[in-house]
Every structure is written in structure tokens, then in C-alpha cells.
Tab-separated table of C-alpha atoms and ligand atoms in Angstrom:
chain	number	residue	atom	x	y	z
A	26	MET	CA	114.769	96.472	102.223
A	27	LEU	CA	110.986	96.820	102.483
A	28	LYS	CA	109.330	96.067	105.814
A	29	LEU	CA	105.574	95.879	106.282
A	30	TYR	CA	103.340	95.335	109.272
A	31	ASN	CA	101.377	92.130	108.718
A	32	THR	CA	98.001	91.925	110.468
A	33	ALA	CA	98.066	88.117	110.102
A	34	THR	CA	101.150	87.756	112.312
A	35	ARG	CA	100.850	91.050	114.224
A	36	LYS	CA	104.489	91.697	113.337
A	37	THR	CA	106.496	93.990	111.096
A	38	GLU	CA	108.183	91.670	108.615
A	39	VAL	CA	110.704	91.940	105.815
A	40	PHE	CA	108.652	91.712	102.647
A	41	LYS	CA	109.424	88.629	100.557
A	42	PRO	CA	107.461	88.250	97.325
A	43	LEU	CA	105.969	84.853	96.498
A	44	GLY	CA	106.842	85.017	92.801
A	45	ASP	CA	108.100	87.293	90.021
A	46	VAL	CA	105.083	89.551	90.185
A	47	VAL	CA	103.727	90.934	93.446
A	48	LYS	CA	99.995	90.301	93.545
A	49	VAL	CA	98.059	92.966	95.435
A	50	TYR	CA	94.317	93.052	96.074
A	51	THR	CA	92.446	96.030	97.479
A	52	CYS	CA	88.884	95.785	98.756
A	53	GLY	CA	87.274	98.552	96.786
A	54	PRO	CA	84.260	100.753	97.299
A	55	THR	CA	80.570	99.999	97.391
A	56	VAL	CA	79.308	102.185	94.575
A	57	TYR	CA	76.118	103.643	95.998
A	58	ALA	CA	77.012	107.204	97.030
A	59	THR	CA	79.592	109.925	96.498
A	60	PRO	CA	82.797	108.902	98.315
A	61	HIS	CA	83.841	110.957	101.332
A	62	ILE	CA	87.362	111.912	102.262
A	63	GLY	CA	87.602	109.003	104.738
A	64	ASN	CA	87.262	106.572	101.829
A	65	PHE	CA	90.286	108.136	100.165
A	66	ALA	CA	92.501	107.522	103.188
A	67	ALA	CA	92.724	103.816	102.408
A	68	TYR	CA	93.204	104.295	98.674
A	69	THR	CA	95.946	106.869	99.233
A	70	TYR	CA	97.920	104.529	101.471
A	71	TRP	CA	97.504	101.573	99.094
A	72	ASP	CA	98.558	103.779	96.216
A	73	LEU	CA	101.660	104.575	98.273
A	74	LEU	CA	102.167	100.829	98.840
A	75	VAL	CA	102.086	100.081	95.102
A	76	ARG	CA	104.327	103.042	94.278
A	77	THR	CA	106.761	101.893	96.999
A	78	LEU	CA	106.840	98.353	95.606
A	79	LYS	CA	107.581	99.770	92.162
A	80	MET	CA	110.263	102.078	93.526
A	81	ASN	CA	111.862	98.927	94.981
A	82	ASP	CA	111.835	97.451	91.445
A	83	TYR	CA	109.068	94.917	92.036
A	84	LYS	CA	106.621	94.176	89.258
A	85	VAL	CA	103.104	94.575	90.615
A	86	LEU	CA	99.777	93.149	89.502
A	87	ARG	CA	96.995	94.922	91.304
A	88	VAL	CA	93.290	94.232	91.376
A	89	LEU	CA	90.669	96.632	92.686
A	90	ASN	CA	87.094	95.439	92.989
A	91	LEU	CA	83.959	97.503	92.728
A	92	THR	CA	81.131	96.278	94.936
A	93	ASP	CA	78.130	96.874	92.719
A	94	VAL	CA	75.917	94.258	94.381
A	95	GLY	CA	74.912	92.576	97.582
A	96	HIS	CA	76.503	94.694	100.285
A	97	LEU	CA	74.088	94.987	103.155
A	98	VAL	CA	74.052	97.957	105.467
A	99	SER	CA	75.236	95.911	108.454
A	100	ASP	CA	77.969	93.279	108.695
A	101	ALA	CA	75.468	90.785	110.096
A	102	ASP	CA	73.802	89.853	106.788
A	103	GLU	CA	70.835	92.009	107.701
A	104	GLY	CA	69.396	95.366	106.795
A	105	GLU	CA	69.039	96.910	103.393
A	106	ASP	CA	71.280	96.446	100.403
A	107	LYS	CA	73.273	99.660	99.966
A	108	LEU	CA	72.634	99.800	96.234
A	109	GLU	CA	68.909	99.289	96.694
A	110	LYS	CA	69.009	102.079	99.255
A	111	GLY	CA	70.815	104.397	96.804
A	112	ALA	CA	68.294	103.556	94.086
A	113	LYS	CA	65.337	104.460	96.318
A	114	ARG	CA	67.033	107.669	97.439
A	115	GLU	CA	67.629	108.864	93.886
A	116	GLY	CA	64.626	107.333	92.094
A	117	LYS	CA	66.869	105.313	89.783
A	118	THR	CA	67.460	101.635	89.118
A	119	VAL	CA	70.232	99.856	91.021
A	120	TRP	CA	72.065	99.407	87.726
A	121	GLU	CA	71.948	103.143	87.049
A	122	ILE	CA	73.177	103.841	90.577
A	123	ALA	CA	76.128	101.474	90.129
A	124	GLU	CA	76.978	102.941	86.719
A	125	HIS	CA	76.820	106.509	87.991
A	126	TYR	CA	78.897	106.000	91.140
A	127	ILE	CA	81.502	103.883	89.370
A	128	ASP	CA	81.949	106.916	87.138
A	129	VAL	CA	82.186	109.222	90.158
A	130	TYR	CA	84.748	106.934	91.804
A	131	LEU	CA	86.947	106.613	88.756
A	132	THR	CA	86.893	110.385	88.198
A	133	ASN	CA	87.833	110.935	91.855
A	134	TYR	CA	90.599	108.313	91.565
A	135	ALA	CA	92.129	110.183	88.663
A	136	ALA	CA	91.826	113.466	90.588
A	137	MET	CA	93.713	111.848	93.485
A	138	GLU	CA	96.474	110.827	91.041
A	139	PHE	CA	96.221	107.152	92.014
A	140	LEU	CA	98.024	104.722	89.734
A	141	PRO	CA	95.263	102.890	87.887
A	142	ALA	CA	94.747	99.308	89.072
A	143	ASP	CA	95.830	96.720	86.490
A	144	ILE	CA	92.442	95.063	86.759
A	145	VAL	CA	89.237	96.730	87.915
A	146	ALA	CA	86.772	93.949	88.672
A	147	ARG	CA	83.034	94.495	89.032
A	148	ALA	CA	81.341	92.095	91.429
A	149	THR	CA	78.411	91.569	89.027
A	150	ASP	CA	80.777	90.153	86.400
A	151	PHE	CA	81.667	87.268	88.737
A	152	ILE	CA	78.283	85.881	89.761
A	153	GLU	CA	78.689	82.552	87.977
A	154	ALA	CA	82.126	82.123	89.535
A	155	ASP	CA	80.507	82.921	92.925
A	156	MET	CA	78.042	80.080	92.350
A	157	ARG	CA	80.892	77.678	91.504
A	158	ALA	CA	82.610	78.707	94.744
A	159	VAL	CA	79.455	78.005	96.792
A	160	ASP	CA	79.153	74.619	95.046
A	161	LEU	CA	82.713	73.803	96.129
A	162	MET	CA	82.176	74.958	99.717
A	163	THR	CA	79.046	72.830	99.875
A	164	ALA	CA	80.770	69.800	98.337
A	165	ASN	CA	83.513	70.182	100.937
A	166	GLY	CA	80.952	70.210	103.753
A	167	PHE	CA	81.238	73.818	104.899
A	168	THR	CA	77.718	75.116	104.236
A	169	TYR	CA	74.115	74.535	105.267
A	170	GLU	CA	70.858	75.873	103.935
A	171	THR	CA	68.279	77.845	105.887
A	172	GLN	CA	65.165	79.670	104.697
A	173	ASP	CA	67.360	82.771	104.426
A	174	GLY	CA	70.109	81.393	102.219
A	175	ILE	CA	73.248	79.273	102.105
A	176	TYR	CA	75.298	79.812	105.247
A	177	PHE	CA	78.931	79.128	106.000
A	178	ASP	CA	79.345	76.930	109.067
A	179	THR	CA	82.261	78.541	110.867
A	180	SER	CA	82.413	75.691	113.415
A	181	LYS	CA	83.731	73.480	110.566
A	182	MET	CA	86.886	75.559	110.270
A	183	PRO	CA	89.125	75.138	113.329
A	184	SER	CA	91.238	78.188	112.508
A	185	TYR	CA	88.271	80.513	111.816
A	186	ALA	CA	88.929	82.772	114.820
A	187	ASP	CA	92.708	82.995	114.385
A	188	PHE	CA	93.123	85.854	111.906
A	189	ALA	CA	91.120	88.402	113.887
A	190	ARG	CA	91.812	86.777	117.314
A	191	LEU	CA	88.035	86.470	117.666
A	192	ASP	CA	86.365	85.445	120.900
A	193	LEU	CA	83.742	83.104	119.438
A	194	ASP	CA	82.187	82.203	122.793
A	195	GLY	CA	81.775	85.880	123.581
A	196	LEU	CA	80.244	86.472	120.143
A	197	GLN	CA	77.813	83.609	120.667
A	198	ALA	CA	76.803	84.853	124.116
A	199	GLY	CA	76.346	88.416	122.853
A	200	ALA	CA	74.391	87.471	119.726
A	201	ARG	CA	70.964	88.904	119.116
A	202	VAL	CA	68.058	86.786	120.343
A	203	GLY	CA	66.463	84.930	117.450
A	204	PHE	CA	69.516	84.716	115.207
A	205	SER	CA	69.263	80.932	115.289
A	206	ASP	CA	66.272	80.986	112.891
A	207	LYS	CA	68.707	82.090	110.248
A	208	LYS	CA	71.946	80.399	111.220
A	209	ARG	CA	73.533	77.999	113.688
A	210	ASN	CA	76.455	79.965	115.113
A	211	ALA	CA	76.681	83.699	115.683
A	212	SER	CA	79.804	83.916	113.501
A	213	ASP	CA	78.244	82.008	110.558
A	214	PHE	CA	77.619	84.157	107.497
A	215	ALA	CA	75.663	84.027	104.257
A	216	VAL	CA	77.518	83.023	101.123
A	217	TRP	CA	74.283	83.196	99.135
A	218	LYS	CA	70.983	84.889	100.007
A	219	PHE	CA	67.573	83.817	98.749
A	220	ILE	CA	64.996	86.341	97.583
A	221	HIS	CA	61.535	85.491	98.844
A	222	GLU	CA	58.125	86.098	97.236
A	223	GLY	CA	57.292	89.780	97.300
A	224	GLU	CA	60.782	90.804	98.387
A	225	ASP	CA	61.933	93.947	96.668
A	226	HIS	CA	65.441	93.161	95.463
A	227	ALA	CA	66.168	94.177	91.894
A	228	MET	CA	69.571	92.507	91.497
A	229	ARG	CA	68.843	88.799	91.336
A	230	TRP	CA	70.263	85.672	89.771
A	231	ASP	CA	68.890	82.121	89.566
A	232	TYR	CA	70.790	79.579	91.605
A	233	LEU	CA	69.559	76.322	93.099
A	234	GLY	CA	66.270	76.863	91.276
A	235	ARG	CA	65.342	80.178	92.902
A	236	PRO	CA	66.295	83.844	92.760
A	237	GLY	CA	69.021	85.155	95.006
A	238	TYR	CA	72.256	87.092	95.219
A	239	PRO	CA	75.748	86.499	96.661
A	240	GLY	CA	76.781	87.301	100.219
A	241	TRP	CA	79.104	90.272	100.223
A	242	HIS	CA	82.388	88.615	101.236
A	243	LEU	CA	82.177	86.211	98.346
A	244	GLU	CA	83.069	88.657	95.574
A	245	CYS	CA	86.548	89.235	96.985
A	246	SER	CA	87.508	85.590	97.444
A	247	THR	CA	86.053	84.827	93.995
A	248	ILE	CA	87.744	87.722	92.203
A	249	ILE	CA	91.092	86.844	93.784
A	250	HIS	CA	90.644	83.210	92.720
A	251	GLU	CA	89.673	84.132	89.156
A	252	GLU	CA	92.034	87.027	88.497
A	253	LEU	CA	95.128	86.403	90.635
A	254	GLY	CA	95.176	82.879	92.101
A	255	GLU	CA	95.923	82.153	95.736
A	256	PRO	CA	97.875	82.877	97.709
A	257	ILE	CA	98.362	86.502	96.741
A	258	ASP	CA	101.163	88.585	98.222
A	259	ILE	CA	99.319	91.475	99.853
A	260	HIS	CA	95.669	92.023	100.700
A	261	THR	CA	94.664	95.488	101.887
A	262	GLY	CA	91.659	97.103	103.525
A	263	GLY	CA	90.421	99.186	106.427
A	264	VAL	CA	90.652	98.000	110.059
A	265	ASP	CA	86.876	97.568	109.947
A	266	HIS	CA	87.414	94.660	107.555
A	267	ILE	CA	89.446	92.518	109.975
A	268	PRO	CA	86.824	90.812	112.190
A	269	VAL	CA	84.153	90.061	109.591
A	270	HIS	CA	84.911	90.749	105.941
A	271	HIS	CA	88.516	89.569	105.740
A	272	THR	CA	87.987	86.761	108.226
A	273	ASN	CA	85.179	85.491	105.993
A	274	GLU	CA	87.140	85.902	102.757
A	275	ILE	CA	89.849	83.707	104.321
A	276	ALA	CA	87.270	81.123	105.415
A	277	GLU	CA	85.654	80.952	101.953
A	278	THR	CA	89.001	80.459	100.237
A	279	TYR	CA	89.946	77.722	102.678
A	280	ALA	CA	86.585	75.973	102.276
A	281	ALA	CA	86.296	76.237	98.484
A	282	TYR	CA	89.888	75.784	97.355
A	283	GLY	CA	91.779	74.562	100.432
A	284	LYS	CA	94.203	77.467	100.098
A	285	GLU	CA	95.688	80.324	102.049
A	286	LEU	CA	94.288	83.598	100.659
A	287	ALA	CA	97.092	86.107	101.223
A	288	ARG	CA	100.543	86.191	102.784
A	289	TYR	CA	100.544	89.808	104.017
A	290	TRP	CA	97.509	91.692	105.277
A	291	MET	CA	97.598	95.453	105.661
A	292	HIS	CA	94.930	97.597	107.284
A	293	CYS	CA	94.664	101.324	107.635
A	294	ASP	CA	92.915	103.024	110.481
A	295	PHE	CA	90.035	105.477	110.325
A	296	ILE	CA	90.224	109.231	110.200
A	297	THR	CA	88.016	111.425	112.334
A	298	ILE	CA	86.951	114.985	111.532
A	299	ASP	CA	87.258	117.571	114.297
A	300	GLY	CA	87.473	114.642	116.717
A	301	GLN	CA	84.220	113.045	115.519
A	302	LYS	CA	83.480	110.081	113.317
A	303	ILE	CA	82.372	110.842	109.781
A	304	SER	CA	78.595	110.717	109.719
A	305	LYS	CA	75.654	112.262	107.948
A	306	SER	CA	74.069	113.419	111.182
A	307	LEU	CA	77.162	115.484	112.024
A	308	GLY	CA	77.202	117.031	108.537
A	309	ASN	CA	80.887	116.231	108.062
A	310	VAL	CA	80.690	113.792	105.156
A	311	TYR	CA	83.031	115.876	103.016
A	312	SER	CA	83.653	114.917	99.398
A	313	LEU	CA	86.572	116.086	97.263
A	314	GLU	CA	84.188	118.668	95.786
A	315	ASP	CA	83.488	120.023	99.295
A	316	LEU	CA	87.217	120.491	99.809
A	317	ALA	CA	87.500	122.198	96.411
A	318	SER	CA	84.748	124.639	97.319
A	319	ARG	CA	86.920	125.681	100.279
A	320	GLY	CA	89.937	126.130	98.028
A	321	PHE	CA	91.729	122.837	98.657
A	322	SER	CA	92.805	120.551	95.840
A	323	PRO	CA	92.826	116.741	95.948
A	324	MET	CA	96.640	117.018	96.091
A	325	ASP	CA	96.411	119.149	99.263
A	326	TYR	CA	94.322	116.417	100.850
A	327	LYS	CA	96.701	113.699	99.667
A	328	MET	CA	99.561	115.717	101.162
A	329	TRP	CA	97.621	115.777	104.454
A	330	LEU	CA	97.205	111.986	104.382
A	331	LEU	CA	100.848	111.363	103.521
A	332	SER	CA	101.923	113.681	106.344
A	333	GLY	CA	100.689	110.958	108.725
A	334	HIS	CA	100.954	107.212	109.021
A	335	TYR	CA	98.392	104.723	107.709
A	336	GLN	CA	98.102	103.004	111.087
A	337	GLY	CA	96.589	104.888	113.975
A	338	THR	CA	93.589	107.190	113.851
A	339	ARG	CA	94.171	110.644	112.464
A	340	ASN	CA	92.094	113.694	113.121
A	341	PHE	CA	91.249	115.895	110.152
A	342	THR	CA	90.778	119.652	110.631
A	343	PHE	CA	90.774	122.415	108.041
A	344	ASP	CA	93.701	124.020	109.890
A	345	SER	CA	95.778	120.893	109.453
A	346	LEU	CA	94.706	120.716	105.800
A	347	GLU	CA	95.953	124.273	105.361
A	348	ALA	CA	99.291	123.258	106.874
A	349	ALA	CA	99.488	120.419	104.342
A	350	ARG	CA	98.685	122.821	101.510
A	351	ASN	CA	101.493	125.100	102.688
A	352	ARG	CA	103.889	122.185	102.893
A	353	ARG	CA	103.153	121.246	99.299
A	354	ALA	CA	103.482	124.879	98.193
A	355	ASN	CA	106.869	125.012	99.901
A	356	TRP	CA	107.993	121.893	98.125
A	357	ARG	CA	106.873	123.354	94.808
A	358	ALA	CA	108.739	126.556	95.577
A	359	LYS	CA	111.864	124.476	96.098
A	360	ILE	CA	111.279	122.728	92.777
A	361	ALA	CA	110.884	126.082	91.076
A	362	LYS	CA	114.276	127.036	92.547
A	363	CYS	CA	115.783	123.838	91.138
A	364	TYR	CA	114.513	124.763	87.678
A	365	GLN	CA	116.049	128.180	88.098
A	366	LEU	CA	119.426	126.694	89.043
A	367	ASN	CA	119.272	124.112	86.275
A	368	ASN	CA	118.543	126.836	83.750
A	369	GLY	CA	121.959	128.225	84.443
A	370	ASP	CA	120.868	131.373	86.259
A	371	LYS	CA	123.411	130.666	88.924
A	372	GLU	CA	126.130	128.069	89.257
A	373	LYS	CA	124.737	124.614	88.562
A	374	SER	CA	122.850	122.930	91.352
A	375	ASP	CA	125.189	120.483	92.995
A	376	VAL	CA	123.538	118.691	95.895
A	377	ALA	CA	124.016	115.084	96.932
A	378	SER	CA	121.015	112.794	96.515
A	379	VAL	CA	118.933	112.249	99.651
A	380	PHE	CA	116.357	110.098	97.945
A	381	ASP	CA	117.794	106.912	99.454
A	382	ASN	CA	116.963	108.256	102.919
A	383	ILE	CA	113.447	109.178	101.820
A	384	LEU	CA	112.851	105.720	100.356
A	385	ALA	CA	114.344	104.086	103.457
A	386	ALA	CA	111.751	105.918	105.599
A	387	VAL	CA	108.893	104.754	103.382
A	388	ASN	CA	110.346	101.241	103.221
A	389	ASN	CA	109.933	101.143	106.984
A	390	ASN	CA	106.264	100.141	106.948
A	391	LEU	CA	105.238	103.095	104.768
A	392	ASN	CA	106.425	105.775	107.147
A	393	SER	CA	105.500	108.635	104.835
A	394	ALA	CA	105.385	111.047	107.800
A	395	GLU	CA	109.090	110.601	108.388
A	396	ALA	CA	109.822	110.826	104.657
A	397	CYS	CA	108.002	114.183	104.576
A	398	ALA	CA	110.109	115.458	107.483
A	399	ILE	CA	113.307	114.466	105.652
A	400	ILE	CA	112.097	116.279	102.538
A	401	ASP	CA	111.285	119.427	104.557
A	402	ASN	CA	114.760	119.501	106.040
A	403	SER	CA	116.849	118.671	102.970
A	404	ASP	CA	118.031	120.251	99.753
A	405	LEU	CA	116.814	118.013	96.983
A	406	SER	CA	118.066	117.976	93.414
A	407	LEU	CA	115.511	118.149	90.614
A	408	ASP	CA	116.227	114.475	90.034
A	409	ASP	CA	115.315	113.686	93.644
A	410	TRP	CA	112.121	115.715	93.348
A	411	LYS	CA	111.099	113.697	90.318
A	412	LYS	CA	111.571	110.514	92.349
A	413	VAL	CA	109.619	111.965	95.284
A	414	ASP	CA	106.794	112.731	92.880
A	415	ALA	CA	106.888	109.182	91.489
A	416	LEU	CA	106.794	107.836	95.059
A	417	PHE	CA	103.994	110.057	96.383
A	418	GLY	CA	102.032	110.973	93.251
A	419	LEU	CA	101.532	114.578	94.354
A	420	ARG	CA	101.775	116.304	90.958
A	421	LEU	CA	104.662	118.345	92.299
A	422	ILE	CA	106.397	118.483	88.956
A	423	THR	CA	103.381	118.842	86.659
A	424	ASP	CA	102.023	121.643	88.832
A	425	THR	CA	105.420	123.379	88.787
A	426	PRO	CA	106.382	123.501	85.134
A	427	ASP	CA	109.713	124.721	83.876
A	428	ILE	CA	109.396	128.049	82.052
A	429	ALA	CA	111.359	129.925	79.458
A	430	LYS	CA	114.571	131.666	80.413
A	431	GLN	CA	113.213	135.023	79.334
A	432	SER	CA	110.396	134.629	81.867
A	433	TYR	CA	112.875	133.789	84.637
A	434	GLU	CA	114.691	136.977	83.880
A	435	LEU	CA	111.493	138.952	84.230
A	436	ILE	CA	110.693	137.244	87.526
A	437	ARG	CA	114.159	138.040	88.832
A	438	GLU	CA	113.841	141.619	87.680
A	439	ARG	CA	110.538	141.823	89.531
A	440	ASP	CA	112.103	140.350	92.702
A	441	ALA	CA	114.710	143.082	92.523
A	442	ALA	CA	112.037	145.746	91.898
A	443	ARG	CA	110.100	144.554	94.937
A	444	ALA	CA	113.233	144.589	97.046
A	445	GLU	CA	113.626	148.256	96.077
A	446	LYS	CA	109.924	148.878	96.691
A	447	ASP	CA	109.450	149.797	93.018
A	448	PHE	CA	105.899	148.463	92.964
A	449	LYS	CA	105.040	150.160	89.705
A	450	ARG	CA	107.677	148.128	87.842
A	451	SER	CA	106.841	145.020	89.856
A	452	ASP	CA	103.161	145.301	88.812
A	453	GLU	CA	104.103	145.952	85.192
A	454	ILE	CA	106.118	142.765	85.134
A	455	ARG	CA	103.310	140.828	86.812
A	456	ASP	CA	100.951	141.946	84.014
A	457	LEU	CA	103.481	141.118	81.350
A	458	LEU	CA	103.920	137.622	82.702
A	459	LEU	CA	100.172	137.176	82.954
A	460	LYS	CA	99.968	137.907	79.230
A	461	GLN	CA	102.423	135.024	78.746
A	462	GLY	CA	100.073	132.828	80.774
A	463	ILE	CA	102.285	132.846	83.871
A	464	ALA	CA	100.848	133.798	87.237
A	465	LEU	CA	102.809	134.516	90.395
A	466	ASN	CA	102.244	133.762	94.023
A	467	ASP	CA	104.465	135.762	96.336
A	468	ASN	CA	105.777	133.594	99.100
A	469	PRO	CA	108.467	133.974	101.788
A	470	ASN	CA	110.577	131.553	99.733
A	471	GLY	CA	110.309	133.791	96.653
A	472	ALA	CA	107.628	133.955	93.973
A	473	ILE	CA	106.121	130.663	92.874
A	474	TRP	CA	104.971	130.707	89.282
A	475	TYR	CA	102.416	128.558	87.587
A	476	TYR	CA	100.713	128.412	84.250
A	477	ASN	CA	97.543	130.394	84.487
A	478	ASN	CA	95.303	128.213	82.374
B	525	LIG	P1	82.207	101.745	101.768
B	525	LIG	O1	82.389	102.075	100.316
B	525	LIG	O2	81.183	102.554	102.430
B	525	LIG	O3	82.063	100.265	101.989
B	525	LIG	O4	83.565	102.169	102.481
B	525	LIG	C1	84.739	101.650	102.007
B	525	LIG	C2	85.793	101.657	103.037
B	525	LIG	O5	86.255	102.984	103.299
B	525	LIG	C3	85.435	101.166	104.439
B	525	LIG	O6	85.295	99.796	104.552
B	525	LIG	C4	86.611	101.662	105.219
B	525	LIG	O7	87.681	100.758	105.159
B	525	LIG	C5	86.935	102.970	104.507
B	525	LIG	N1	86.504	104.086	105.356
B	525	LIG	C6	85.245	104.486	105.629
B	525	LIG	N2	85.250	105.536	106.489
B	525	LIG	C7	86.542	105.798	106.758
B	525	LIG	C8	87.233	106.741	107.599
B	525	LIG	N3	86.580	107.640	108.323
B	525	LIG	N4	88.575	106.695	107.615
B	525	LIG	C9	89.250	105.805	106.883
B	525	LIG	N5	88.678	104.888	106.114
B	525	LIG	C10	87.337	104.867	106.034
B	526	LIG	ZN1	87.103	92.370	100.274
């Protein structure tokens, strides 16, 4: 039985799918810069969600969007477009920036061993559908026009504040002086922005007889409408999305189509690094490549993420990353042992399955931390390990390949030589194995071998 915490109800609920296929939507990245490790926190936990659904025999249809347009630097429909900013920084066009960073993202996704989304949707492929959505919102009386663009009138939606438990009066009182030139209520937001004479905005489309571009919440409600149909089962994102982005996606869907957007909403919290937020000025915007240059693989980082829970802030340190790397190495050493037993070196491995307990932990609102503790403290069969790898996507099995019996015998002979302090023989065997493409890592649990290519 799968239980998930639902932000919409603020309760942990038994998951009940709406139909035969579980529809999942993940708010994806804005493709304007190299992703940092904080960005991968969310995608790791949503990858775990999809893998967990599949392990529970649900069919899943998952959409990931790529924000390649119209995402302003602030949530308040102000500031610079992130893609325009990237283009200026790198002396390229916005289209080149989007192309390049989509490539970077997809390469990083593969490196993180995420299951590919069934549909990857680019915001720029949905502009006409965005316009149709604005037409509908307008026809239904939810928008008004200002010199800045088409705005959503949040006062027209009685339940607007419910999802995020917003204090609208407080928001209004705290709003910046002068906002009323652009919009009527502090919580109103642009569904379409106009581009004025002389304004430097390369991505532009004609709508209502003038150039403009969509407001940034619109792509998600549009893509869900076009690709999945409302309501979907599960909508995921970061906690930062709750008060503005997701609240506004819900409002747009209500105003355009009169529908509920999603049944379950899941949000992961932020990670800090050495107790600080991730920021350029602190020099801690680490990418996967930065981790690699310090000797940590994407799987080590994924192990670190899965060692904690998706809710609640987590603090990243290189010491804790090293602990995660060791944990994964230990697991691989245990898998290597399983291969050894299965190859008939000793009596056949005969341990009861503990996978049900591992899955039960994860089924409890994705408690991967507890699942990891169970794995640490149990003897798993090779079959169980294969299921753990399918559940976590940690490349445990592919990074720990089975090897020929003759090589096992050499490794055992070397273990014995080392036990007798016959280092000459032990080194000879190491060299011999290296010639067969097999390298060894000595470890308190015994040597771990891996293909050296
Ligand atoms: P961006 O591509 O910059 O819009 O970022 C995408 C998402 O990554 C954000 O909306 C957050 O949900 C997530 N994110 C950014 N920083 C962190 C962090 N430090 N920890 C966890 N998630 C983060
Ligand atoms: Zn979204």
C-alpha cells in the first residue's frame, strides 16, 4: 500500500489512482545555465516516485517540461528573462542557449540514471495552445488587460488562496508601492506579457495584434491540458513552487477549463551546502562535473540524496558525500559476494527475501532513508539486489559485473596470499587480473572488483 504526503490536503494519504494509467507531471528546469546539485534533488526524488509506482505495478505516464521561454528572474513578473540573461552572458542567441542547456540537462539526466520521461515537452512548442488558454480565461471573465500584458484577476477565484494557505490581505499590504500600474491585486499575475517598442526580447510571438510572450506559469497548465488532460494524478515540484507557480497553475486550469489540475501534490525541500544556501556569491554552485573533479560519481550523489528524505532541508557536505560513496561501495561489495556464492564457490546462497520490507519503507511516503538502513542491516539475495537497483536506479548491478569463475579463483588465491602476507604473489595476481581487464579495490569486506575499462 503506497502512502504519499499530499500538499493539497496537508495529509499523508493512501494513494488511489484516478484511472488505469497514473499521470505524473514534473515542473522541469529553466534551460539557461548548467544545473547545480540542488536541481538534481527534486529530480532524484521524482525518479524515486516513478520507480516506486512501477514497483507497485502501476502503469505511469510521465511528462517533464523544459522551460525554454518566458521565465523571469523573480516570481513577481518582473526582472529579466532568464534565457535572455543567459544569452547576454554567453554572447549567443536565446535559441542557442536553450538548445545547448537542453543538451546539458539531458546528458546530466542520463548520468543520474533517471528513467526517461515518457514525454519531454518544450514550452516553445505550446505557444499557440497558450494563446487558446488565455482566450478561454478571458472569455470566462478571469483576465484584464494593462499596458504590461494580460493579467489574471485572482479576486475572481474564491478558492485562489486555499492551496498555499495564502494570506491575501497580508500580501496586498506588503506589496511594492506602484504595483497597481501593472495590476489590480498584489496576487494577480501575467498570463501574457506584451513587448513594447524598443524592448529587447528576442523570443516573441504575435497575439492580440502585437508581439509578446507567455507568462511563466502558463506552460505547465497548458502542457498538462494538451498532453495529459486534467485532473492528473500527481504533480511534483520544489517547495518554492507552492505559493506562486503551482497556485497560479491551479488558477489558470480552473479559469480556462473549469477543472481541478491534480489530485496529489508533492514538494521536496531545498538542500543547503555547508549550512548555506546555494548561491554564486558563496561559490558553492556545484555541478555534477564539479563533484566528478573531486572523485565523486553521479551515483555517489544520488546515494547521498536517497540516504535522506525528500521533505525537510538537508545539508550537503563533502564528508557526508564520502559516507554515501562508502555506503554504495559496501552495497556493491555485498553484491560481489552474492555473485561469488551464486557461482558455486561455496554452498548456494540461501537467504530469505527482505525486499518486501524495503518496498514497505519506500511506500511510506518515499522513506528512502529507512529503506537504506534496512539494506545496510540485512543479507540480501542477488534477486533482492536487482530489485533494489530497479527501485533506486543506482547502477549497483551494472557497476558490479559478474566475472568468470577462473577470475574468482585468482581473487580467492590472492586473498589467501594476503592473509599469509605473501605480497609478492598477491601483486602478481593483481597484475594478472589487470591484464584481464579486472581491477581490485581492497576493502574491509574483501576485495571489490570492477572492469577496468
Ligand atoms: P530553475 O531551473 O532555476 O528554475 O530551478 C529548478 C528548480 O530546482 C527550482 O524551482 C527548485 O525547485 C529546485 N532547486 C533549486 N535549488 C535547489 C536546492 N538548493 N535544493 C533543492 N532544490 C532546488
Ligand atoms: Zn510548473
